[in-house]
Amino acid sequence: MDYQPITMAQMAAEGKEPEVLFWVGCAGSFDERAQKITRDICKILQHVGISFAVLGTEESCTGDPAKRAGNEFLFQMQAMMNIEVLNGYNIKKIVTGCPHCFNTIRNEYPGLGGNYEVIHHSQLIQQLIDEGKLKAEGGESFKGRRITFHDPCYLGRGNNIYEAPRKALEILDAELVEMKRCKSNGLCCGAGGAQMFKEPEPGNKDINDERMLDVLGAKANIVASGCPFCMTMLTDGVKHIEKEAEIKVLDIAEITVRANGL
């Protein structure tokens, strides 16, 4: 995609304000797999005509990993820098593809002076489906596929958002199946709480390998994700069980883009 999203600095220079700020996040910016999801979220925003901007180099880590790892001082430093930038641009509404960024900005920034309406990209997709702007037509057909959704901890149990991602899947011509452990009883992928950035502790089995038992039990051939950390862990899990040919891991945004032929 040649399209370069406009930055808040460019928009402010033209005296304009976007409808939403797209908070890309560390994974969405630097992780090669998550960059594809970032592009697809941009495609969806463009397709429905929502005016949006990104912070670009002015965006810094939300501080989620620092806080989860116990470094409250570093978290507050990172958070306050971001809040200063966001408030400087008079940001009101933020959409993000990462449940960790979503949770931190939504629930922890208000205590430090950052008050915004924050939505996860699955909520945005649900809203656009409800408004009739996304119809799952003109693109790839998912007919005959069995799709299961893996609930990210910070989206599901952390913020009680279970229906939005499923709504995005329900309009597909596919069979939506649930894993044994789902929704409020979902199983963590193993990367939350800053675990993404360290080696697993000694044990009998990695959590993402345990999660694969649920995927196999559901006989799913597509695992839908809504988090870049989960994406990494689920993809690695599929590799471990050597099922890459039979099971695909796709983000909700990627499935939406494919179904709408964007």
GROMACS .gro file of C-alpha atoms in nm:
model
  262
    1MET     CA    1   0.000   0.000   0.000
    2ASP     CA    2   0.156   0.327  -0.115
    3TYR     CA    3  -0.077   0.537   0.098
    4GLN     CA    4   0.101   0.725   0.376
    5PRO     CA    5  -0.130   0.823   0.664
    6ILE     CA    6  -0.124   1.191   0.746
    7THR     CA    7   0.037   1.285   1.078
    8MET     CA    8  -0.121   1.501   1.345
    9ALA     CA    9   0.158   1.757   1.292
   10GLN     CA   10   0.071   1.785   0.921
   11MET     CA   11  -0.299   1.810   0.997
   12ALA     CA   12  -0.247   2.072   1.268
   13ALA     CA   13  -0.033   2.276   1.026
   14GLU     CA   14  -0.336   2.287   0.793
   15GLY     CA   15  -0.559   2.392   1.082
   16LYS     CA   16  -0.758   2.067   1.071
   17GLU     CA   17  -0.855   1.804   1.328
   18PRO     CA   18  -0.923   1.437   1.241
   19GLU     CA   19  -1.234   1.244   1.349
   20VAL     CA   20  -1.008   0.988   1.513
   21LEU     CA   21  -0.645   0.944   1.601
   22PHE     CA   22  -0.515   0.601   1.504
   23TRP     CA   23  -0.280   0.491   1.784
   24VAL     CA   24  -0.050   0.245   1.607
   25GLY     CA   25   0.144   0.111   1.908
   26CYS     CA   26   0.491  -0.042   1.928
   27ALA     CA   27   0.397  -0.378   1.774
   28GLY     CA   28   0.196  -0.216   1.495
   29SER     CA   29   0.491   0.008   1.414
   30PHE     CA   30   0.788  -0.227   1.439
   31ASP     CA   31   0.672  -0.589   1.422
   32GLU     CA   32   0.663  -0.706   1.061
   33ARG     CA   33   0.353  -0.923   1.108
   34ALA     CA   34   0.165  -0.654   1.301
   35GLN     CA   35   0.250  -0.392   1.036
   36LYS     CA   36   0.015  -0.580   0.799
   37ILE     CA   37  -0.266  -0.537   1.052
   38THR     CA   38  -0.182  -0.165   1.080
   39ARG     CA   39  -0.215  -0.128   0.702
   40ASP     CA   40  -0.549  -0.308   0.703
   41ILE     CA   41  -0.691  -0.086   0.978
   42CYS     CA   42  -0.588   0.214   0.763
   43LYS     CA   43  -0.761   0.054   0.460
   44ILE     CA   44  -1.084   0.017   0.659
   45LEU     CA   45  -1.073   0.379   0.781
   46GLN     CA   46  -1.006   0.501   0.425
   47HIS     CA   47  -1.278   0.281   0.274
   48VAL     CA   48  -1.553   0.419   0.497
   49GLY     CA   49  -1.427   0.777   0.469
   50ILE     CA   50  -1.330   0.837   0.832
   51SER     CA   51  -1.077   1.119   0.855
   52PHE     CA   52  -0.785   1.000   1.070
   53ALA     CA   53  -0.426   1.081   1.151
   54VAL     CA   54  -0.134   0.914   1.328
   55LEU     CA   55   0.122   1.069   1.561
   56GLY     CA   56   0.416   0.922   1.368
   57THR     CA   57   0.746   0.987   1.543
   58GLU     CA   58   0.563   1.175   1.821
   59GLU     CA   59   0.402   0.848   1.937
   60SER     CA   60   0.585   0.672   2.219
   61CYS     CA   61   0.514   0.343   2.400
   62THR     CA   62   0.208   0.378   2.626
   63GLY     CA   63   0.412   0.242   2.917
   64ASP     CA   64   0.206  -0.078   2.949
   65PRO     CA   65   0.507  -0.318   2.956
   66ALA     CA   66   0.688  -0.098   3.210
   67LYS     CA   67   0.384  -0.088   3.439
   68ARG     CA   68   0.316  -0.463   3.415
   69ALA     CA   69   0.682  -0.536   3.485
   70GLY     CA   70   0.660  -0.323   3.801
   71ASN     CA   71   0.835  -0.003   3.691
   72GLU     CA   72   0.567   0.249   3.784
   73PHE     CA   73   0.811   0.542   3.758
   74LEU     CA   74   0.895   0.465   3.394
   75PHE     CA   75   0.527   0.408   3.315
   76GLN     CA   76   0.429   0.749   3.450
   77MET     CA   77   0.711   0.919   3.259
   78GLN     CA   78   0.603   0.756   2.931
   79ALA     CA   79   0.234   0.818   2.997
   80MET     CA   80   0.278   1.185   3.082
   81MET     CA   81   0.486   1.248   2.771
   82ASN     CA   82   0.211   1.093   2.557
   83ILE     CA   83  -0.067   1.279   2.737
   84GLU     CA   84   0.114   1.608   2.680
   85VAL     CA   85   0.130   1.536   2.305
   86LEU     CA   86  -0.234   1.415   2.286
   87ASN     CA   87  -0.369   1.711   2.482
   88GLY     CA   88  -0.154   1.948   2.275
   89TYR     CA   89  -0.340   1.829   1.965
   90ASN     CA   90  -0.679   1.838   2.140
   91ILE     CA   91  -0.737   1.467   2.073
   92LYS     CA   92  -1.085   1.344   2.167
   93LYS     CA   93  -1.120   0.999   2.008
   94ILE     CA   94  -0.856   0.726   1.967
   95VAL     CA   95  -0.876   0.392   1.786
   96THR     CA   96  -0.607   0.130   1.837
   97GLY     CA   97  -0.536  -0.223   1.718
   98CYS     CA   98  -0.367  -0.326   2.043
   99PRO     CA   99  -0.569  -0.423   2.355
  100HIS     CA  100  -0.269  -0.331   2.573
  101CYS     CA  101  -0.257   0.026   2.437
  102PHE     CA  102  -0.639   0.034   2.452
  103ASN     CA  103  -0.650  -0.070   2.818
  104THR     CA  104  -0.372   0.165   2.927
  105ILE     CA  105  -0.500   0.478   2.750
  106ARG     CA  106  -0.862   0.406   2.840
  107ASN     CA  107  -0.823   0.307   3.205
  108GLU     CA  108  -0.491   0.441   3.330
  109TYR     CA  109  -0.433   0.770   3.146
  110PRO     CA  110  -0.738   0.947   3.299
  111GLY     CA  111  -0.566   0.936   3.641
  112LEU     CA  112  -0.274   1.128   3.492
  113GLY     CA  113  -0.481   1.389   3.306
  114GLY     CA  114  -0.548   1.208   2.978
  115ASN     CA  115  -0.921   1.173   2.910
  116TYR     CA  116  -1.018   1.035   2.569
  117GLU     CA  117  -1.281   0.815   2.407
  118VAL     CA  118  -1.079   0.502   2.328
  119ILE     CA  119  -1.206   0.221   2.105
  120HIS     CA  120  -1.048  -0.104   1.991
  121HIS     CA  121  -1.048  -0.169   1.616
  122SER     CA  122  -1.293  -0.458   1.660
  123GLN     CA  123  -1.542  -0.212   1.815
  124LEU     CA  124  -1.492   0.023   1.521
  125ILE     CA  125  -1.557  -0.265   1.277
  126GLN     CA  126  -1.871  -0.367   1.470
  127GLN     CA  127  -1.997  -0.007   1.458
  128LEU     CA  128  -1.933   0.014   1.080
  129ILE     CA  129  -2.115  -0.317   1.024
  130ASP     CA  130  -2.413  -0.190   1.230
  131GLU     CA  131  -2.415   0.128   1.017
  132GLY     CA  132  -2.410  -0.079   0.697
  133LYS     CA  133  -2.074   0.060   0.585
  134LEU     CA  134  -1.899  -0.280   0.592
  135LYS     CA  135  -2.092  -0.569   0.440
  136ALA     CA  136  -1.850  -0.858   0.381
  137GLU     CA  137  -1.926  -0.844   0.007
  138GLY     CA  138  -1.712  -0.827  -0.303
  139GLY     CA  139  -1.411  -0.994  -0.151
  140GLU     CA  140  -1.285  -1.334  -0.040
  141SER     CA  141  -1.552  -1.586   0.057
  142PHE     CA  142  -1.507  -1.768   0.388
  143LYS     CA  143  -1.776  -2.022   0.302
  144GLY     CA  144  -1.711  -2.363   0.454
  145ARG     CA  145  -1.436  -2.232   0.685
  146ARG     CA  146  -1.448  -2.287   1.060
  147ILE     CA  147  -1.339  -1.971   1.241
  148THR     CA  148  -1.273  -1.939   1.613
  149PHE     CA  149  -1.194  -1.618   1.803
  150HIS     CA  150  -0.921  -1.609   2.066
  151ASP     CA  151  -1.014  -1.352   2.333
  152PRO     CA  152  -0.720  -1.124   2.421
  153CYS     CA  153  -0.699  -1.084   2.801
  154TYR     CA  154  -0.696  -0.704   2.797
  155LEU     CA  155  -0.993  -0.687   2.560
  156GLY     CA  156  -1.207  -0.963   2.712
  157ARG     CA  157  -1.157  -1.012   3.083
  158GLY     CA  158  -0.987  -0.674   3.122
  159ASN     CA  159  -1.254  -0.462   2.952
  160ASN     CA  160  -1.550  -0.697   2.901
  161ILE     CA  161  -1.548  -0.669   2.521
  162TYR     CA  162  -1.656  -1.003   2.379
  163GLU     CA  163  -1.927  -0.932   2.124
  164ALA     CA  164  -1.759  -0.673   1.896
  165PRO     CA  165  -1.499  -0.909   1.745
  166ARG     CA  166  -1.755  -1.186   1.708
  167LYS     CA  167  -1.992  -0.948   1.528
  168ALA     CA  168  -1.720  -0.891   1.266
  169LEU     CA  169  -1.706  -1.269   1.212
  170GLU     CA  170  -2.080  -1.335   1.223
  171ILE     CA  171  -2.145  -1.155   0.895
  172LEU     CA  172  -1.905  -1.385   0.711
  173ASP     CA  173  -2.040  -1.688   0.527
  174ALA     CA  174  -1.845  -1.909   0.766
  175GLU     CA  175  -1.906  -2.129   1.067
  176LEU     CA  176  -1.816  -1.949   1.388
  177VAL     CA  177  -1.705  -2.200   1.651
  178GLU     CA  178  -1.603  -2.140   2.011
  179MET     CA  179  -1.305  -2.293   2.186
  180LYS     CA  180  -1.360  -2.479   2.512
  181ARG     CA  181  -1.197  -2.190   2.701
  182CYS     CA  182  -1.346  -1.868   2.566
  183LYS     CA  183  -1.490  -1.531   2.668
  184SER     CA  184  -1.459  -1.477   3.048
  185ASN     CA  185  -1.304  -1.824   3.073
  186GLY     CA  186  -1.056  -1.759   2.790
  187LEU     CA  187  -0.694  -1.869   2.814
  188CYS     CA  188  -0.411  -1.617   2.796
  189CYS     CA  189  -0.180  -1.652   2.493
  190GLY     CA  190   0.119  -1.618   2.726
  191ALA     CA  191   0.249  -1.275   2.618
  192GLY     CA  192   0.059  -1.032   2.844
  193GLY     CA  193   0.200  -0.860   3.151
  194ALA     CA  194   0.530  -0.786   2.968
  195GLN     CA  195   0.590  -1.162   2.925
  196MET     CA  196   0.626  -1.090   2.552
  197PHE     CA  197   0.973  -0.953   2.616
  198LYS     CA  198   1.123  -1.229   2.826
  199GLU     CA  199   1.185  -1.600   2.805
  200PRO     CA  200   0.921  -1.828   2.961
  201GLU     CA  201   0.983  -1.956   3.312
  202PRO     CA  202   1.064  -2.327   3.357
  203GLY     CA  203   0.762  -2.553   3.330
  204ASN     CA  204   0.613  -2.845   3.142
  205LYS     CA  205   0.460  -2.656   2.852
  206ASP     CA  206   0.435  -2.306   2.702
  207ILE     CA  207   0.093  -2.145   2.735
  208ASN     CA  208   0.052  -2.096   2.361
  209ASP     CA  209   0.109  -2.471   2.309
  210GLU     CA  210  -0.164  -2.537   2.566
  211ARG     CA  211  -0.389  -2.297   2.376
  212MET     CA  212  -0.339  -2.499   2.059
  213LEU     CA  213  -0.521  -2.791   2.225
  214ASP     CA  214  -0.831  -2.567   2.237
  215VAL     CA  215  -0.787  -2.470   1.870
  216LEU     CA  216  -0.757  -2.835   1.768
  217GLY     CA  217  -1.056  -2.923   1.988
  218ALA     CA  218  -1.269  -2.664   1.804
  219LYS     CA  219  -1.151  -2.808   1.468
  220ALA     CA  220  -1.097  -2.451   1.350
  221ASN     CA  221  -0.904  -2.374   1.032
  222ILE     CA  222  -0.887  -2.000   1.100
  223VAL     CA  223  -0.798  -1.852   1.440
  224ALA     CA  224  -0.909  -1.489   1.456
  225SER     CA  225  -0.710  -1.255   1.678
  226GLY     CA  226  -0.750  -0.896   1.792
  227CYS     CA  227  -0.408  -0.835   1.947
  228PRO     CA  228  -0.056  -0.823   1.798
  229PHE     CA  229   0.092  -1.008   2.099
  230CYS     CA  230  -0.168  -1.286   2.066
  231MET     CA  231  -0.093  -1.295   1.693
  232THR     CA  232   0.273  -1.375   1.763
  233MET     CA  233   0.197  -1.640   2.024
  234LEU     CA  234  -0.081  -1.810   1.825
  235THR     CA  235   0.129  -1.814   1.507
  236ASP     CA  236   0.420  -1.970   1.699
  237GLY     CA  237   0.179  -2.221   1.854
  238VAL     CA  238   0.054  -2.330   1.510
  239LYS     CA  239   0.418  -2.373   1.400
  240HIS     CA  240   0.496  -2.584   1.707
  241ILE     CA  241   0.218  -2.829   1.625
  242GLU     CA  242   0.320  -2.822   1.255
  243LYS     CA  243  -0.027  -2.725   1.130
  244GLU     CA  244   0.067  -2.417   0.927
  245ALA     CA  245  -0.091  -2.562   0.611
  246GLU     CA  246  -0.425  -2.631   0.783
  247ILE     CA  247  -0.463  -2.347   1.038
  248LYS     CA  248  -0.427  -1.977   0.955
  249VAL     CA  249  -0.404  -1.701   1.217
  250LEU     CA  250  -0.562  -1.374   1.100
  251ASP     CA  251  -0.650  -1.049   1.273
  252ILE     CA  252  -1.013  -0.929   1.272
  253ALA     CA  253  -0.903  -0.634   1.053
  254GLU     CA  254  -0.736  -0.865   0.799
  255ILE     CA  255  -1.047  -1.085   0.777
  256THR     CA  256  -1.267  -0.774   0.733
  257VAL     CA  257  -1.043  -0.634   0.457
  258ARG     CA  258  -1.039  -0.967   0.271
  259ALA     CA  259  -1.416  -1.015   0.300
  260ASN     CA  260  -1.483  -0.663   0.166
  261GLY     CA  261  -1.229  -0.688  -0.114
  262LEU     CA  262  -1.031  -0.384   0.001
   0.00000   0.00000   0.00000
